[in-house]
Coordinates of N, CA and C in Angstrom, one line a residue:
M1 N 162.4 48.2 96.6 CA 161.3 47.2 96.7 C 161.2 46.8 98.2
S2 N 160.0 46.6 98.6 CA 159.7 46.2 100.0 C 159.9 44.6 100.1
Y3 N 160.3 44.1 101.2 CA 160.5 42.7 101.3 C 159.3 41.9 101.1
D4 N 158.1 42.5 101.4 CA 156.9 41.7 101.3 C 156.4 41.6 99.8
E5 N 157.1 42.2 98.9 CA 156.8 42.1 97.5 C 157.7 41.0 96.8
L6 N 158.7 40.5 97.6 CA 159.6 39.5 97.1 C 159.0 38.1 97.1
D7 N 159.1 37.4 96.0 CA 158.6 36.0 95.9 C 159.2 35.1 97.0
V8 N 160.5 35.3 97.2 CA 161.1 34.5 98.2 C 160.5 34.7 99.6
W9 N 160.2 36.0 99.9 CA 159.6 36.3 101.2 C 158.1 35.7 101.3
K10 N 157.4 35.9 100.2 CA 156.0 35.3 100.2 C 156.0 33.8 100.3
R11 N 156.9 33.1 99.6 CA 156.9 31.7 99.6 C 157.4 31.2 101.0
S12 N 158.4 31.8 101.6 CA 158.9 31.4 102.9 C 157.9 31.7 104.0
A13 N 157.1 32.8 103.9 CA 156.1 33.0 104.9 C 155.0 32.0 104.8
R14 N 154.6 31.6 103.5 CA 153.6 30.6 103.3 C 154.1 29.2 103.9
L15 N 155.4 28.9 103.7 CA 155.9 27.7 104.2 C 155.9 27.7 105.7
S16 N 156.2 28.8 106.3 CA 156.2 28.9 107.8 C 154.8 28.7 108.3
V17 N 153.8 29.3 107.7 CA 152.4 29.1 108.1 C 152.0 27.6 108.0
T18 N 152.4 27.0 106.8 CA 152.1 25.6 106.6 C 152.7 24.7 107.7
L19 N 153.9 25.0 108.1 CA 154.6 24.2 109.1 C 153.9 24.3 110.4
Y20 N 153.5 25.5 110.8 CA 152.7 25.7 112.0 C 151.4 24.9 112.0
R21 N 150.7 25.0 110.9 CA 149.4 24.4 110.8 C 149.5 22.8 110.7
E22 N 150.4 22.3 110.0 CA 150.5 20.9 109.7 C 151.2 20.1 110.8
T23 N 151.9 20.8 111.7 CA 152.6 20.1 112.8 C 152.0 20.4 114.2
K24 N 150.9 21.1 114.2 CA 150.3 21.4 115.5 C 150.0 20.2 116.4
E25 N 149.8 19.1 115.8 CA 149.4 17.9 116.5 C 150.7 17.0 116.8
L26 N 151.8 17.4 116.3 CA 153.0 16.6 116.6 C 153.4 16.6 118.1
R27 N 153.5 15.5 118.6 CA 153.7 15.4 120.1 C 155.2 15.6 120.5
D28 N 156.1 15.5 119.6 CA 157.5 15.8 120.0 C 157.6 17.3 120.0
F29 N 157.4 18.0 121.1 CA 157.3 19.4 121.1 C 158.6 20.1 120.8
G30 N 159.7 19.5 121.3 CA 161.1 20.0 121.0 C 161.4 20.0 119.5
F31 N 161.1 18.9 118.9 CA 161.3 18.9 117.4 C 160.4 19.8 116.7
R32 N 159.1 19.9 117.0 CA 158.2 20.8 116.4 C 158.6 22.2 116.6
D33 N 159.0 22.6 117.8 CA 159.4 23.9 118.1 C 160.7 24.3 117.3
Q34 N 161.6 23.5 117.2 CA 162.9 23.8 116.5 C 162.6 23.9 115.0
M35 N 161.7 23.1 114.4 CA 161.4 23.1 113.0 C 160.6 24.4 112.7
T36 N 159.6 24.7 113.5 CA 158.8 25.9 113.2 C 159.6 27.2 113.4
R37 N 160.6 27.2 114.4 CA 161.5 28.3 114.5 C 162.4 28.5 113.3
S38 N 162.9 27.4 112.8 CA 163.7 27.5 111.6 C 162.9 28.1 110.4
G39 N 161.7 27.6 110.3 CA 160.8 28.1 109.2 C 160.5 29.5 109.4
L40 N 160.2 29.9 110.6 CA 159.9 31.3 110.8 C 161.1 32.3 110.6
S41 N 162.2 31.7 110.9 CA 163.5 32.5 110.8 C 163.7 33.0 109.3
I42 N 163.3 32.2 108.3 CA 163.6 32.6 106.9 C 162.9 33.9 106.6
P43 N 161.5 34.0 106.6 CA 161.0 35.3 106.2 C 161.3 36.4 107.2
S44 N 161.5 36.1 108.4 CA 161.8 37.1 109.4 C 163.2 37.8 109.1
N45 N 164.2 37.0 108.7 CA 165.5 37.5 108.4 C 165.5 38.3 107.1
I46 N 164.7 37.8 106.1 CA 164.5 38.5 104.9 C 164.0 39.9 105.2
A47 N 162.9 40.0 106.0 CA 162.3 41.3 106.4 C 163.3 42.1 107.1
E48 N 164.0 41.6 108.1 CA 165.0 42.4 108.8 C 166.1 43.0 107.9
G49 N 166.6 42.2 107.0 CA 167.6 42.6 106.1 C 167.1 43.8 105.2
Y50 N 165.9 43.6 104.7 CA 165.4 44.7 103.8 C 165.0 45.9 104.6
E51 N 164.8 45.9 105.8 CA 164.6 47.1 106.6 C 165.9 47.8 107.0
R52 N 167.0 47.2 106.7 CA 168.3 47.8 107.0 C 168.6 48.8 105.9
D53 N 169.7 49.6 106.1 CA 170.0 50.7 105.1 C 171.0 50.4 104.1
S54 N 171.6 49.1 104.1 CA 172.7 48.9 103.1 C 172.6 47.5 102.5
D55 N 173.2 47.4 101.3 CA 173.2 46.2 100.6 C 174.0 45.1 101.4
A56 N 175.1 45.6 102.1 CA 175.9 44.7 103.0 C 175.0 44.1 104.1
E57 N 174.2 44.9 104.7 CA 173.3 44.4 105.8 C 172.2 43.5 105.2
I58 N 171.7 43.8 104.0 CA 170.7 43.0 103.4 C 171.3 41.6 103.1
A59 N 172.5 41.6 102.5 CA 173.2 40.4 102.2 C 173.4 39.5 103.4
R60 N 173.8 40.2 104.5 CA 174.1 39.5 105.8 C 172.9 38.8 106.3
F61 N 171.7 39.5 106.3 CA 170.5 38.9 106.8 C 169.9 37.8 105.9
L62 N 170.1 38.0 104.6 CA 169.7 37.0 103.6 C 170.6 35.7 103.8
T63 N 171.8 35.9 104.2 CA 172.7 34.8 104.5 C 172.2 34.0 105.7
I64 N 171.7 34.7 106.7 CA 171.2 34.1 107.9 C 169.9 33.3 107.5
A65 N 169.1 33.9 106.7 CA 167.8 33.3 106.2 C 168.2 32.0 105.4
K66 N 169.2 32.1 104.6 CA 169.6 30.9 103.8 C 170.1 29.8 104.7
G67 N 170.8 30.1 105.8 CA 171.2 29.1 106.8 C 170.0 28.5 107.4
S68 N 169.0 29.3 107.7 CA 167.8 28.7 108.3 C 167.1 27.8 107.4
A69 N 167.1 28.1 106.1 CA 166.5 27.2 105.1 C 167.2 25.9 105.1
G70 N 168.5 25.9 105.2 CA 169.3 24.6 105.2 C 169.0 23.9 106.5
E71 N 168.9 24.6 107.6 CA 168.5 24.0 108.9 C 167.2 23.3 108.8
L72 N 166.2 24.1 108.3 CA 164.8 23.5 108.2 C 164.8 22.3 107.3
R73 N 165.5 22.3 106.2 CA 165.5 21.2 105.3 C 166.0 20.0 106.0
T74 N 167.1 20.1 106.7 CA 167.7 19.1 107.5 C 166.7 18.5 108.5
Q75 N 166.1 19.4 109.2 CA 165.1 18.9 110.2 C 163.9 18.2 109.6
I76 N 163.5 18.6 108.5 CA 162.4 18.0 107.8 C 162.8 16.6 107.4
L77 N 164.0 16.5 106.8 CA 164.5 15.1 106.3 C 164.7 14.2 107.5
I78 N 165.2 14.7 108.6 CA 165.3 13.9 109.8 C 163.9 13.5 110.3
G79 N 163.0 14.4 110.3 CA 161.6 14.2 110.7 C 160.9 13.1 109.9
I80 N 161.2 13.0 108.6 CA 160.7 12.0 107.8 C 161.3 10.6 108.2
E81 N 162.6 10.6 108.3 CA 163.3 9.3 108.7 C 162.9 8.8 110.1
A82 N 162.6 9.8 111.0 CA 162.2 9.4 112.4 C 160.7 9.0 112.5
G83 N 160.0 9.2 111.4 CA 158.6 8.9 111.4 C 157.7 10.0 112.0
F84 N 158.2 11.2 112.2 CA 157.4 12.2 112.8 C 156.5 12.9 111.8
L85 N 157.0 12.9 110.5 CA 156.3 13.7 109.5 C 155.8 12.8 108.4
D86 N 154.7 13.2 107.8 CA 154.1 12.5 106.6 C 155.1 12.7 105.5
R87 N 155.6 11.6 104.9 CA 156.6 11.6 103.9 C 156.3 12.5 102.7
T88 N 155.1 12.4 102.2 CA 154.7 13.1 101.0 C 154.7 14.6 101.2
S89 N 154.0 15.1 102.3 CA 154.0 16.5 102.6 C 155.3 17.0 102.9
A90 N 156.1 16.3 103.8 CA 157.4 16.7 104.2 C 158.4 16.8 103.1
K91 N 158.3 15.9 102.1 CA 159.2 16.0 100.9 C 158.9 17.3 100.2
Q92 N 157.6 17.7 100.1 CA 157.3 19.0 99.4 C 157.9 20.2 100.2
W93 N 157.8 20.1 101.5 CA 158.4 21.2 102.3 C 159.9 21.2 102.2
A94 N 160.5 20.1 102.2 CA 162.0 20.1 102.0 C 162.4 20.6 100.6
D95 N 161.6 20.2 99.6 CA 161.9 20.8 98.3 C 161.7 22.3 98.2
E96 N 160.7 22.8 98.9 CA 160.4 24.2 98.9 C 161.6 24.9 99.7
A97 N 162.0 24.4 100.8 CA 163.2 24.9 101.5 C 164.4 25.0 100.6
Y98 N 164.6 24.0 99.8 CA 165.8 23.9 98.9 C 165.6 25.0 97.8
Q99 N 164.4 25.2 97.3 CA 164.2 26.2 96.3 C 164.4 27.6 96.9
L100 N 163.9 27.8 98.1 CA 164.1 29.1 98.8 C 165.6 29.4 99.0
S101 N 166.4 28.4 99.3 CA 167.8 28.5 99.5 C 168.5 29.0 98.2
K102 N 168.0 28.4 97.1 CA 168.6 28.8 95.8 C 168.2 30.3 95.5
M103 N 166.9 30.6 95.8 CA 166.5 32.0 95.5 C 167.3 33.0 96.4
L104 N 167.5 32.6 97.6 CA 168.2 33.5 98.5 C 169.7 33.6 98.1
A105 N 170.3 32.6 97.6 CA 171.7 32.6 97.1 C 171.8 33.7 95.9
A106 N 170.8 33.7 95.1 CA 170.8 34.6 93.9 C 170.6 36.1 94.5
L107 N 169.8 36.3 95.4 CA 169.6 37.6 96.0 C 170.9 38.1 96.7
I108 N 171.5 37.1 97.4 CA 172.8 37.5 98.1 C 173.8 37.9 97.1
R109 N 174.0 37.2 96.0 CA 174.9 37.6 95.0 C 174.6 39.0 94.4
H110 N 173.3 39.2 94.2 CA 172.8 40.5 93.7 C 173.2 41.7 94.6
H111 N 173.0 41.5 95.9 CA 173.2 42.6 96.8 C 174.7 42.7 97.1
R112 N 175.5 41.7 97.0 CA 176.9 41.8 97.2 C 177.5 42.5 96.0
A113 N 177.0 42.2 94.8 CA 177.5 42.9 93.6 C 177.2 44.4 93.6
K114 N 176.0 44.7 94.1 CA 175.6 46.1 94.2 C 176.5 46.8 95.2
K115 N 176.8 46.2 96.3 CA 177.7 46.7 97.3 C 179.1 47.0 96.7
A116 N 179.6 46.0 96.0 CA 180.9 46.1 95.4 C 181.0 47.2 94.4
S117 N 179.9 47.5 93.7 CA 179.9 48.5 92.6 C 179.8 49.9 93.2
H118 N 179.5 50.1 94.4 CA 179.3 51.4 95.0 C 180.6 51.9 95.6

């Protein structure tokens, strides 16, 4: 299966696009840059992992993507509390980052199990 057929990749890519579009007017450039980079890292690491040749490498890059999902969720929650982000939209983004993290955890387990069985 190609990475771009995975729901987790599609959803994370959509979230990344949303973050870029919805925060383009945010004046705290450092915060915006860090948040959009975290968001972009999720689908990028999924893609990089699936372009590798082994389940171990796929699992490693999915783990990096999962870490980025946690980083993004943290940044969004801080952005809400700091008043940088619209609470309603940002809560949806944070929830999506959490769901992506759960999806990635399942994929990581799958690829680790495949690696162990070979």
